[in-house]
CSV table of C-alpha atoms and ligand atoms in Angstrom, one decimal:
chain,number,residue,atom,x,y,z
A,127,MET,CA,61.1,-1.4,43.6
A,128,ARG,CA,60.6,2.4,43.5
A,129,PRO,CA,57.0,3.2,42.7
A,130,ASP,CA,57.5,6.5,40.9
A,131,ILE,CA,58.7,5.0,37.6
A,132,ALA,CA,57.7,8.0,35.4
A,133,ALA,CA,60.1,8.1,32.5
A,134,THR,CA,62.0,11.3,32.3
A,135,ASP,CA,64.0,10.1,29.3
A,136,ALA,CA,63.4,8.0,26.2
A,137,LEU,CA,61.4,10.7,24.4
A,138,ALA,CA,62.6,9.8,20.9
A,139,ASP,CA,61.9,6.2,21.5
A,140,SER,CA,58.4,6.9,22.9
A,141,LEU,CA,57.5,9.1,20.0
A,142,ALA,CA,58.9,6.6,17.5
A,143,ARG,CA,56.6,3.9,18.9
A,144,LEU,CA,53.6,6.0,18.2
A,145,LEU,CA,54.5,7.6,14.9
A,146,PRO,CA,53.5,4.9,12.5
A,147,ALA,CA,50.0,4.7,14.2
A,148,LEU,CA,49.6,8.5,14.1
A,149,GLU,CA,50.7,8.7,10.5
A,150,SER,CA,48.3,5.9,9.6
A,151,PHE,CA,45.5,7.7,11.4
A,152,THR,CA,45.9,10.8,9.3
A,153,ARG,CA,45.2,8.7,6.2
A,154,PHE,CA,41.8,7.7,7.5
A,155,GLU,CA,42.0,4.3,5.8
A,156,GLY,CA,40.1,1.1,6.4
A,157,ALA,CA,36.9,0.7,8.4
A,158,ASP,CA,35.9,3.6,10.6
A,159,PRO,CA,37.0,2.6,14.1
A,160,ALA,CA,34.2,4.6,15.7
A,161,ALA,CA,32.1,1.5,15.3
A,162,ARG,CA,34.3,-0.4,17.7
A,163,ARG,CA,33.3,1.6,20.7
A,164,THR,CA,32.2,-1.3,22.9
A,165,LEU,CA,35.5,-3.0,22.2
A,166,TRP,CA,37.8,-0.2,23.4
A,167,ARG,CA,35.5,0.8,26.3
A,168,VAL,CA,35.8,-2.7,27.8
A,169,ALA,CA,39.6,-2.7,27.3
A,170,LEU,CA,40.2,0.8,28.8
A,171,ASP,CA,37.8,0.8,31.7
A,172,GLU,CA,39.8,-0.2,34.7
A,173,PRO,CA,40.1,0.8,38.3
A,174,LEU,CA,42.8,3.1,39.6
A,175,PRO,CA,45.9,1.0,39.4
A,176,GLU,CA,47.9,0.7,42.7
A,177,THR,CA,51.0,-0.2,40.8
A,178,GLY,CA,52.0,1.6,37.7
A,179,ALA,CA,52.1,-0.3,34.4
A,180,GLY,CA,55.1,1.6,33.2
A,181,ARG,CA,56.0,3.5,30.0
A,182,GLU,CA,55.8,0.7,27.5
A,183,ALA,CA,52.3,-0.4,28.6
A,184,VAL,CA,51.0,3.2,28.4
A,185,LEU,CA,52.5,3.6,24.9
A,186,GLU,CA,51.0,0.4,23.7
A,187,THR,CA,47.6,1.4,25.0
A,188,LEU,CA,47.9,4.8,23.2
A,189,ARG,CA,49.0,3.1,20.0
A,190,SER,CA,46.5,0.2,19.8
A,191,TYR,CA,43.4,1.9,21.4
A,192,VAL,CA,43.6,5.7,21.6
A,193,ILE,CA,45.2,6.4,18.2
A,194,ALA,CA,43.7,3.4,16.4
A,195,ASN,CA,40.2,4.3,17.5
A,196,GLY,CA,40.4,8.1,17.2
A,197,LEU,CA,37.5,10.0,15.9
A,198,ARG,CA,38.0,10.9,12.2
A,199,ILE,CA,36.9,14.5,12.2
A,200,GLY,CA,39.8,15.3,10.0
A,201,ALA,CA,38.6,13.0,7.2
A,202,PRO,CA,38.0,15.2,4.1
A,203,GLY,CA,34.3,14.4,4.0
A,204,PHE,CA,33.7,15.5,7.6
A,205,SER,CA,31.8,18.8,7.8
A,206,GLY,CA,29.9,18.0,10.9
A,207,TRP,CA,30.9,20.4,13.6
A,208,VAL,CA,32.6,23.7,14.0
A,209,THR,CA,35.6,21.7,15.2
A,210,THR,CA,38.3,20.0,13.1
A,211,MET,CA,41.5,18.0,13.4
A,212,PRO,CA,44.7,20.1,13.4
A,213,THR,CA,47.0,20.2,10.5
A,214,THR,CA,50.5,18.7,11.1
A,215,VAL,CA,52.7,21.7,12.0
A,216,PRO,CA,50.5,23.3,14.7
A,217,ALA,CA,50.0,19.8,16.3
A,218,VAL,CA,53.7,19.3,16.4
A,219,ALA,CA,54.2,22.8,17.7
A,220,GLN,CA,51.9,22.0,20.6
A,221,LEU,CA,54.1,19.1,21.6
A,222,ALA,CA,57.2,21.2,21.3
A,223,GLY,CA,55.6,23.8,23.6
A,224,ALA,CA,54.4,21.3,26.1
A,225,ILE,CA,58.0,20.1,26.6
A,226,THR,CA,59.8,23.5,26.4
A,227,ALA,CA,57.5,26.3,27.2
A,228,ALA,CA,55.2,24.8,29.7
A,229,GLN,CA,54.3,28.0,31.6
A,230,ARG,CA,53.2,30.9,29.5
A,231,TRP,CA,54.4,33.7,31.8
A,232,TRP,CA,58.1,33.1,31.9
A,233,ALA,CA,60.6,34.3,29.3
A,234,THR,CA,60.9,31.5,26.8
A,235,PRO,CA,60.8,31.6,23.0
A,236,GLY,CA,57.4,30.0,23.4
A,237,ASN,CA,56.2,32.9,25.5
A,238,PHE,CA,57.6,35.4,23.0
A,239,LEU,CA,56.0,33.7,20.1
A,240,GLU,CA,52.7,33.5,21.9
A,241,VAL,CA,52.6,37.3,22.2
A,242,LEU,CA,53.9,37.7,18.7
A,243,ALA,CA,51.1,35.4,17.5
A,244,LEU,CA,48.5,37.5,19.3
A,245,ARG,CA,49.7,40.5,17.3
A,246,TRP,CA,49.7,38.5,14.0
A,247,LEU,CA,46.2,37.3,14.7
A,248,GLN,CA,44.8,40.7,15.3
A,249,ARG,CA,46.5,42.0,12.1
A,250,LEU,CA,45.1,39.1,10.2
A,251,VAL,CA,41.5,39.8,11.2
A,252,GLY,CA,41.9,43.5,10.9
A,253,LEU,CA,41.9,44.7,14.5
A,254,PRO,CA,44.2,47.7,15.2
A,255,ASP,CA,47.4,47.2,17.0
A,256,HIS,CA,46.2,49.0,20.2
A,257,PHE,CA,43.7,46.3,20.9
A,258,GLU,CA,45.0,44.0,23.7
A,259,GLY,CA,44.0,40.6,24.8
A,260,SER,CA,45.1,37.0,25.4
A,261,PHE,CA,44.8,33.5,24.2
A,262,THR,CA,42.1,31.6,26.0
A,263,SER,CA,41.1,27.9,26.2
A,264,GLY,CA,38.5,28.5,23.5
A,265,GLY,CA,35.6,30.7,22.3
A,266,ALA,CA,33.6,30.2,25.5
A,267,THR,CA,36.4,31.8,27.6
A,268,ALA,CA,37.2,34.4,24.8
A,269,ASN,CA,33.6,35.6,25.1
A,270,LEU,CA,33.8,35.5,28.9
A,271,VAL,CA,36.9,37.8,28.7
A,272,GLY,CA,35.1,40.2,26.4
A,273,LEU,CA,32.0,40.3,28.6
A,274,ALA,CA,34.0,40.7,31.7
A,275,ALA,CA,35.5,43.8,30.2
A,276,ALA,CA,32.0,45.0,29.3
A,277,ARG,CA,30.8,44.5,32.9
A,278,GLN,CA,33.8,46.5,34.1
A,279,HIS,CA,33.0,49.3,31.7
A,280,ALA,CA,29.4,49.4,32.8
A,281,GLY,CA,30.4,49.6,36.4
A,282,GLU,CA,33.0,52.2,35.9
A,283,ARG,CA,30.6,54.4,34.0
A,284,ARG,CA,28.5,54.4,37.1
A,285,GLY,CA,31.4,55.2,39.4
A,286,PHE,CA,32.4,51.8,40.8
A,287,ASP,CA,34.6,48.9,40.2
A,288,PRO,CA,32.6,45.7,39.7
A,289,SER,CA,35.6,43.4,39.7
A,290,LEU,CA,36.7,44.8,43.1
A,291,ASP,CA,33.4,45.6,44.8
A,292,GLY,CA,31.0,43.1,43.3
A,293,LEU,CA,27.7,43.7,41.4
A,294,GLN,CA,25.3,45.2,44.0
A,295,ARG,CA,25.3,48.5,42.2
A,296,LEU,CA,24.8,47.0,38.7
A,297,VAL,CA,21.1,47.1,39.0
A,298,GLU,CA,19.3,44.5,36.8
A,299,PRO,CA,22.1,44.2,34.3
A,300,ARG,CA,21.2,43.3,30.7
A,301,VAL,CA,23.1,41.9,27.7
A,302,TYR,CA,21.4,42.0,24.3
A,303,ALA,CA,21.9,39.5,21.4
A,304,SER,CA,20.1,38.0,18.5
A,305,THR,CA,18.1,34.8,19.2
A,306,GLU,CA,20.9,33.0,17.1
A,307,VAL,CA,23.6,33.9,19.7
A,308,HIS,CA,25.8,31.0,20.8
A,309,HIS,CA,24.7,29.4,24.1
A,310,VAL,CA,28.1,30.0,25.8
A,311,VAL,CA,27.1,33.7,26.0
A,312,HIS,CA,24.3,32.7,28.3
A,313,ARG,CA,26.8,30.9,30.5
A,314,ALA,CA,29.2,33.8,30.4
A,315,CYS,CA,26.4,36.0,31.8
A,316,GLY,CA,25.8,33.4,34.6
A,317,VAL,CA,29.5,33.1,35.4
A,318,LEU,CA,29.9,36.9,35.5
A,319,GLY,CA,27.1,37.2,38.0
A,320,LEU,CA,24.8,39.1,35.6
A,321,GLY,CA,22.6,36.0,35.5
A,322,ARG,CA,21.7,34.0,32.4
A,323,ARG,CA,18.3,35.8,32.5
A,324,ALA,CA,20.2,39.0,31.9
A,325,LEU,CA,20.6,38.0,28.3
A,326,ARG,CA,17.8,39.5,26.3
A,327,MET,CA,17.0,38.0,23.0
A,328,ILE,CA,16.4,40.4,20.1
A,329,PRO,CA,14.1,38.8,17.6
A,330,VAL,CA,15.5,38.2,14.1
A,331,ASP,CA,13.9,39.4,10.9
A,332,SER,CA,13.6,37.5,7.6
A,333,SER,CA,17.3,37.9,6.9
A,334,ARG,CA,17.8,36.2,10.3
A,335,THR,CA,19.7,39.2,11.7
A,336,PRO,CA,18.5,41.0,14.8
A,337,ASP,CA,15.6,43.5,14.4
A,338,LEU,CA,17.5,46.8,14.8
A,339,ASP,CA,14.4,48.7,15.7
A,340,ALA,CA,13.6,46.3,18.5
A,341,LEU,CA,17.2,46.6,19.7
A,342,GLU,CA,17.0,50.4,19.8
A,343,ARG,CA,13.6,50.3,21.5
A,344,ILE,CA,14.8,47.9,24.3
A,345,LEU,CA,18.0,49.9,24.8
A,346,ASP,CA,15.9,53.0,25.5
A,347,GLU,CA,13.2,51.3,27.5
A,348,ASP,CA,15.5,49.3,29.9
A,349,PRO,CA,17.4,52.3,31.4
A,350,ALA,CA,14.2,54.2,31.7
A,351,ALA,CA,12.9,51.2,33.8
A,352,GLY,CA,16.0,51.3,36.0
A,353,ARG,CA,17.8,48.4,34.3
A,354,THR,CA,21.5,48.6,33.3
A,355,PRO,CA,22.6,47.7,29.8
A,356,VAL,CA,26.0,46.1,29.9
A,357,ALA,CA,26.7,44.9,26.4
A,358,VAL,CA,25.3,44.3,22.9
A,359,VAL,CA,26.7,41.0,21.5
A,360,ALA,CA,26.9,40.7,17.7
A,361,SER,CA,27.6,37.3,16.1
A,362,ALA,CA,30.2,37.3,13.3
A,363,GLY,CA,29.1,33.9,12.0
A,364,ASP,CA,26.5,32.1,14.0
A,365,VAL,CA,26.9,28.3,14.1
A,366,ASN,CA,23.5,27.5,12.7
A,367,THR,CA,23.6,29.2,9.3
A,368,GLY,CA,26.7,31.5,9.5
A,369,ILE,CA,24.9,34.8,9.8
A,370,VAL,CA,27.1,37.8,10.3
A,371,ASP,CA,25.0,40.4,12.3
A,372,PRO,CA,25.0,44.0,11.1
A,373,ILE,CA,28.0,44.9,13.3
A,374,ASP,CA,28.3,48.5,12.4
A,375,ALA,CA,24.7,49.3,12.9
A,376,MET,CA,24.6,47.4,16.2
A,377,ARG,CA,27.7,49.3,17.4
A,378,GLU,CA,26.2,52.6,16.5
A,379,ILE,CA,23.0,51.8,18.4
A,380,ALA,CA,25.0,50.6,21.4
A,381,HIS,CA,27.6,53.4,21.4
A,382,ALA,CA,25.0,56.1,21.1
A,383,ARG,CA,23.9,54.9,24.5
A,384,GLY,CA,27.3,54.3,26.0
A,385,VAL,CA,26.9,50.5,25.8
A,386,TRP,CA,29.7,48.1,25.0
A,387,LEU,CA,29.7,46.2,21.6
A,388,HIS,CA,31.2,42.7,21.8
A,389,VAL,CA,31.6,40.6,18.6
A,390,ASP,CA,31.5,36.8,18.9
A,391,GLY,CA,33.6,35.7,15.9
A,392,ALA,CA,34.6,32.3,17.4
A,393,TYR,CA,33.6,30.5,14.3
A,394,GLY,CA,33.3,33.2,11.7
A,395,GLY,CA,35.9,35.8,12.8
A,396,PHE,CA,38.2,34.5,10.1
A,397,GLY,CA,35.4,35.0,7.5
A,398,VAL,CA,36.6,38.6,7.2
A,399,LEU,CA,39.4,37.2,5.1
A,400,ASP,CA,37.1,36.5,2.2
A,401,PRO,CA,36.7,39.8,0.3
A,402,ARG,CA,33.2,38.7,-0.8
A,403,VAL,CA,31.9,38.9,2.8
A,404,ALA,CA,34.4,41.3,4.4
A,405,PRO,CA,32.1,44.3,4.1
A,406,LEU,CA,29.6,42.6,6.4
A,407,TYR,CA,32.1,43.0,9.3
A,408,GLY,CA,32.1,46.8,9.0
A,409,ASP,CA,34.8,48.7,10.8
A,410,LEU,CA,36.1,46.4,13.5
A,411,SER,CA,38.5,49.1,14.8
A,412,LYS,CA,35.5,50.7,16.5
A,413,ILE,CA,34.1,47.7,18.3
A,414,ASP,CA,34.9,47.1,22.0
A,415,SER,CA,35.8,43.5,22.1
A,416,PHE,CA,36.2,40.5,19.8
A,417,ALA,CA,36.4,36.7,20.3
A,418,VAL,CA,37.9,34.4,17.7
A,419,ASP,CA,38.8,30.7,17.8
A,420,PRO,CA,42.1,29.7,16.1
A,421,HIS,CA,41.1,26.1,17.0
A,422,LYS,CA,38.2,26.2,14.5
A,423,TRP,CA,39.0,27.6,11.1
A,424,MET,CA,42.7,27.9,11.7
A,425,ALA,CA,42.9,24.2,12.6
A,426,VAL,CA,45.3,24.5,15.5
A,427,PRO,CA,44.8,21.8,18.3
A,428,VAL,CA,41.7,22.3,20.4
A,429,GLY,CA,42.3,24.5,23.4
A,430,CYS,CA,43.0,27.8,21.7
A,431,GLY,CA,40.7,30.8,21.5
A,432,ALA,CA,41.6,34.5,21.7
A,433,GLY,CA,39.8,37.5,23.2
A,434,PHE,CA,40.7,41.1,22.3
A,435,VAL,CA,39.6,44.3,23.9
A,436,ARG,CA,40.0,47.8,22.4
A,437,ASP,CA,40.9,49.3,25.8
A,438,GLY,CA,43.4,47.1,27.6
A,439,GLY,CA,43.0,49.1,30.8
A,440,VAL,CA,39.4,48.1,31.2
A,441,LEU,CA,40.3,44.5,30.6
A,442,ALA,CA,43.2,44.6,33.1
A,443,ARG,CA,40.9,46.1,35.8
A,444,ALA,CA,38.2,43.5,35.0
A,445,LEU,CA,40.6,40.5,35.4
A,446,THR,CA,43.1,42.0,37.9
A,447,LEU,CA,45.2,39.4,39.6
A,448,GLU,CA,46.0,40.5,43.2
A,449,PRO,CA,49.7,40.6,44.0
A,450,ALA,CA,51.2,37.5,45.6
A,451,ALA,CA,54.5,37.4,47.5
A,452,TYR,CA,55.7,34.3,45.7
A,453,VAL,CA,55.4,36.1,42.3
A,454,GLU,CA,56.3,39.6,43.3
A,455,MET,CA,59.6,38.5,44.8
A,456,ALA,CA,60.9,37.4,41.5
A,457,PRO,CA,62.9,40.3,40.0
A,458,THR,CA,62.4,41.1,36.3
A,459,GLY,CA,65.3,41.7,34.0
A,460,THR,CA,68.1,41.7,36.5
A,461,GLY,CA,70.7,42.0,33.8
A,462,ASP,CA,74.2,40.5,34.2
A,463,LEU,CA,73.7,38.9,37.5
A,464,GLY,CA,70.4,37.3,36.6
A,465,SER,CA,69.6,33.8,35.7
A,466,PRO,CA,67.0,32.9,33.0
A,467,PHE,CA,64.5,32.2,35.8
A,468,ASP,CA,64.6,35.8,37.0
A,469,GLU,CA,62.9,37.2,34.0
A,470,ARG,CA,59.2,37.4,33.5
A,471,GLY,CA,58.0,36.8,29.9
A,472,GLU,CA,55.8,39.1,27.8
A,473,GLY,CA,52.1,39.3,28.0
A,474,ASN,CA,49.8,40.6,30.8
A,475,PRO,CA,48.5,38.2,33.4
A,476,ASP,CA,45.6,40.6,34.0
A,477,PHE,CA,44.2,39.8,30.6
A,478,SER,CA,43.1,36.2,31.2
A,479,VAL,CA,41.0,34.2,33.6
A,480,ASP,CA,43.4,31.3,33.9
A,481,HIS,CA,46.8,31.5,35.6
A,482,SER,CA,49.2,28.7,34.8
A,483,ALA,CA,48.6,27.9,31.1
A,484,PRO,CA,50.4,26.6,28.1
A,485,ALA,CA,51.8,29.1,25.6
A,486,ARG,CA,48.7,28.4,23.5
A,487,GLY,CA,49.7,30.9,20.9
A,488,LEU,CA,52.7,28.9,19.8
A,489,THR,CA,50.4,26.8,17.7
A,490,VAL,CA,48.9,29.9,16.1
A,491,TRP,CA,52.4,31.2,15.4
A,492,ALA,CA,53.3,27.9,13.8
A,493,ALA,CA,50.1,27.8,11.6
A,494,LEU,CA,50.7,31.4,10.4
A,495,LYS,CA,54.4,31.0,9.9
A,496,GLU,CA,53.7,27.9,7.8
A,497,ILE,CA,51.0,29.2,5.5
A,498,GLY,CA,51.0,32.9,6.0
A,499,ALA,CA,48.1,35.3,5.8
A,500,SER,CA,47.5,34.3,2.1
A,501,GLY,CA,47.3,30.6,3.0
A,502,MET,CA,44.6,31.4,5.7
A,503,ARG,CA,42.8,33.6,3.2
A,504,ALA,CA,42.8,30.9,0.6
A,505,ARG,CA,41.4,28.4,3.1
A,506,VAL,CA,38.5,30.6,4.1
A,507,VAL,CA,37.7,31.4,0.5
A,508,ARG,CA,37.9,27.7,-0.5
A,509,HIS,CA,35.5,26.7,2.4
A,510,ASN,CA,33.1,29.5,1.5
A,511,ASP,CA,33.2,28.2,-2.0
A,512,CYS,CA,32.3,24.8,-0.8
A,513,ALA,CA,29.1,26.1,0.8
A,514,ARG,CA,28.3,28.0,-2.3
A,515,ARG,CA,28.9,24.9,-4.4
A,516,VAL,CA,26.4,22.9,-2.2
A,517,ALA,CA,23.9,25.8,-2.5
A,518,ALA,CA,24.2,25.9,-6.3
A,519,ARG,CA,23.6,22.1,-6.6
A,520,VAL,CA,20.7,22.3,-4.3
A,521,ARG,CA,19.1,25.2,-6.2
A,522,GLU,CA,19.2,23.3,-9.5
A,523,HIS,CA,17.8,20.1,-8.1
A,524,PRO,CA,14.0,19.9,-8.0
A,525,ALA,CA,14.0,17.5,-5.0
A,526,LEU,CA,16.3,19.7,-2.8
A,527,GLU,CA,15.5,22.9,-1.0
A,528,LEU,CA,17.9,25.6,0.2
A,529,LEU,CA,16.9,26.6,3.7
A,530,ALA,CA,19.4,29.3,4.2
A,531,GLU,CA,21.6,31.1,1.6
A,532,PRO,CA,25.2,30.5,2.6
A,533,ILE,CA,27.0,33.6,4.0
A,534,LEU,CA,30.2,31.9,5.2
A,535,SER,CA,31.0,28.2,5.0
A,536,ILE,CA,27.7,26.7,6.2
A,537,CYS,CA,25.0,25.6,3.8
A,538,CYS,CA,21.6,24.5,5.2
A,539,PHE,CA,19.4,22.5,2.9
A,540,ARG,CA,16.9,19.6,2.9
A,541,VAL,CA,15.4,17.0,0.7
A,542,LYS,CA,11.9,18.0,-0.4
A,543,PRO,CA,10.2,15.6,-2.7
A,544,GLU,CA,7.8,17.3,-5.0
A,545,ASP,CA,4.8,15.3,-3.6
A,546,VAL,CA,5.6,15.9,0.1
A,547,SER,CA,4.6,19.2,1.8
A,548,ASP,CA,3.8,18.2,5.4
A,549,GLU,CA,6.5,19.8,7.4
A,550,ASP,CA,6.7,17.1,10.1
A,551,THR,CA,7.1,14.4,7.4
A,552,LEU,CA,9.9,16.4,5.9
A,553,ASP,CA,11.6,16.8,9.2
A,554,ALA,CA,11.4,13.1,9.9
A,555,LEU,CA,12.5,12.2,6.3
A,556,ASN,CA,15.6,14.5,6.5
A,557,GLU,CA,16.6,13.2,9.8
A,558,ARG,CA,16.5,9.7,8.5
A,559,ILE,CA,18.5,10.7,5.4
A,560,LEU,CA,21.1,12.5,7.5
A,561,LEU,CA,21.6,9.5,9.8
A,562,ARG,CA,22.0,7.2,6.8
A,563,VAL,CA,24.4,9.6,5.0
A,564,ARG,CA,26.6,9.7,8.1
A,565,ALA,CA,26.5,6.0,8.6
A,566,ARG,CA,27.8,5.5,5.0
A,567,GLY,CA,30.8,7.6,6.1
A,568,ARG,CA,31.8,9.3,2.8
A,569,ALA,CA,30.2,12.7,3.9
A,570,ILE,CA,29.5,13.6,7.5
A,571,PRO,CA,27.5,16.8,7.6
A,572,SER,CA,25.5,17.7,10.8
A,573,HIS,CA,22.1,19.2,11.3
A,574,THR,CA,20.3,22.2,12.7
A,575,ARG,CA,16.9,23.8,12.5
A,576,VAL,CA,16.2,26.7,10.3
A,577,ASN,CA,12.9,28.5,11.1
A,578,GLY,CA,12.0,25.4,13.1
A,579,ARG,CA,12.6,23.0,10.2
A,580,PHE,CA,15.2,20.2,10.2
A,581,ALA,CA,18.1,21.1,8.0
A,582,ILE,CA,21.1,19.1,6.8
A,583,ARG,CA,24.0,21.4,7.6
A,584,PRO,CA,27.6,21.0,6.3
A,585,CYS,CA,30.0,23.4,7.9
A,586,PHE,CA,33.2,23.6,6.0
A,587,ILE,CA,36.2,24.5,8.1
A,588,ASN,CA,38.2,21.2,7.7
A,589,PRO,CA,41.6,22.0,6.1
A,590,ARG,CA,41.5,18.6,4.3
A,591,THR,CA,38.2,19.4,2.6
A,592,THR,CA,38.0,20.4,-1.1
A,593,LEU,CA,35.2,21.2,-3.5
A,594,ALA,CA,35.0,17.5,-4.4
A,595,ASP,CA,34.0,16.8,-0.8
A,596,ALA,CA,31.3,19.5,-1.0
A,597,ASP,CA,30.0,17.7,-4.2
A,598,ALA,CA,30.1,14.4,-2.4
A,599,THR,CA,27.9,15.7,0.4
A,600,VAL,CA,25.1,16.5,-2.1
A,601,ASP,CA,25.7,13.2,-4.0
A,602,GLU,CA,25.4,11.2,-0.8
A,603,VAL,CA,22.2,12.9,0.2
A,604,LEU,CA,20.7,12.3,-3.2
A,605,ALA,CA,21.9,8.6,-3.2
A,606,VAL,CA,20.4,8.0,0.2
A,607,ALA,CA,17.1,9.8,-0.6
A,608,GLY,CA,16.9,7.7,-3.8
A,609,GLY,CA,17.6,4.5,-1.9
A,610,LEU,CA,14.8,5.3,0.5
A,611,GLY,CA,12.5,5.8,-2.4
A,612,ALA,CA,12.0,9.4,-1.2
A,613,ILE,CA,12.8,10.8,-4.6
A,614,GLY,CA,12.1,9.1,-7.8
A,615,GLU,CA,14.5,8.1,-10.6
A,616,ARG,CA,13.4,11.0,-12.7
A,617,ALA,CA,14.2,13.5,-9.9
A,618,LEU,CA,17.5,11.8,-9.3
A,619,ARG,CA,18.6,12.2,-12.9
A,620,SER,CA,17.1,15.6,-13.5
A,621,GLU,CA,20.1,17.5,-12.3
A,622,SER,CA,22.0,19.0,-15.1
A,623,PRO,CA,25.4,17.4,-15.6
A,624,ARG,CA,28.4,19.2,-14.2
B,756,PLP,C1,32.4,27.6,18.9
B,756,PLP,C2,31.7,28.8,19.2
B,756,PLP,C3,31.7,29.3,20.5
B,756,PLP,C4,32.3,28.5,21.7
B,756,PLP,O1,33.6,28.4,21.5
B,756,PLP,P1,34.4,27.1,22.1
B,756,PLP,O2,35.8,27.2,21.4
B,756,PLP,O3,33.7,25.9,21.8
B,756,PLP,O4,34.5,27.4,23.6
B,756,PLP,C5,31.1,30.5,20.8
B,756,PLP,N1,30.5,31.2,19.8
B,756,PLP,C6,30.5,30.8,18.5
B,756,PLP,C7,29.9,31.6,17.4
B,756,PLP,C8,31.2,29.6,18.2
B,756,PLP,O5,31.2,29.1,16.9
């Protein structure tokens, strides 16, 4: 028997076998399969097979274990992470792309739509057309792309090319960000050879935004001490409480000193679509680079971020791909005599860190084609409303305390019985309540710490979530707190009826 039995046909049949299970998963019915972990682990954990099991066996395992036991992060009550399950059309677009546009650089409709989607995306968030960039595997790489361009800029201002020559002449490089900055920015500094220690944390004030006087001071002191400022990073929606840093003010401080301003909008970049908070983003046309994650609020399948840079030339020099004979031999656009394989697609390979990659933007195109800019705007506003609804309920309840006023779609709060004031007791109580709420399964918020205190933290980006789910989050917390005897009958009922 021939050992390579990979099916190259039977696509319709293969999909048909999985469709009922997939369809049923999206209804989130019955007991949550996450509880059956020991069962599926035992079934799936096997040694490398010497002989293939064949198409039908793989499909059956996908159906009965992988799909049936999937993690229900798309269930309407899930507000746990800044990650969600894709909506239908982008998920299907990914499959279509995997089969027909597998390599992003060659001329296919998938390649064309990826580049078009990049333009649509930058229009959507309000970046001018002359910004350039690429889709990335996520926000971590989108930030890496922005900071690679910043590093290039810092080197070129000092008369050398860091991408070509290395970093010896970039003496004691420094990157500045608020203490709330996402931890992938530290790693980007490490990967880029600046060092994770190069990231200097600017303390935050009572509004949890970076102390601008401190930023100004350190940006003056560091060069005087022989250090090299490379970039200031502003968060447009931090993942703890959703803070949008004062981007305009940070940019003015940075630019007055010739320093790059990068905005990490991986989560909150789309927040600019809500007119209530748009002014916080300032004039994005003047920033130097921007990271945004369509695989978060836009709910395309995970594996899609985007990095934009105001000056595409700096980016291309930062991520230059050296020529290679096997690529350069391929003629581009040979006209009548050419075959479809002679033509390079659109997009610039010098704008990304990966090489072979899927046309990730196809899913973004599909999402925007399906719901338009107005659909995306409505989603962001609805989710920001969810956070405001939770905050309003918390404010009017004597046994709940708002720990951070929502800015975007995150609301941090805790249970605070009137007779408990010890902070450690409150932390332990809220941790217990959160775990019980999650175990009940109706509402799945997550947690963080706000000013050191344990906070229950719903983050609303799930396209299936509505205001009713925001209400259910508060109801569940109150029900569990009541059940634990943490808040009395009187407190439970004291909320004014809605
Ligand atoms: C999610 C996130 C990141 C990291 O993005 P990934 O897509 O997880 O790689 C970085 N910064 C912020 C603000 C984020 O929300």
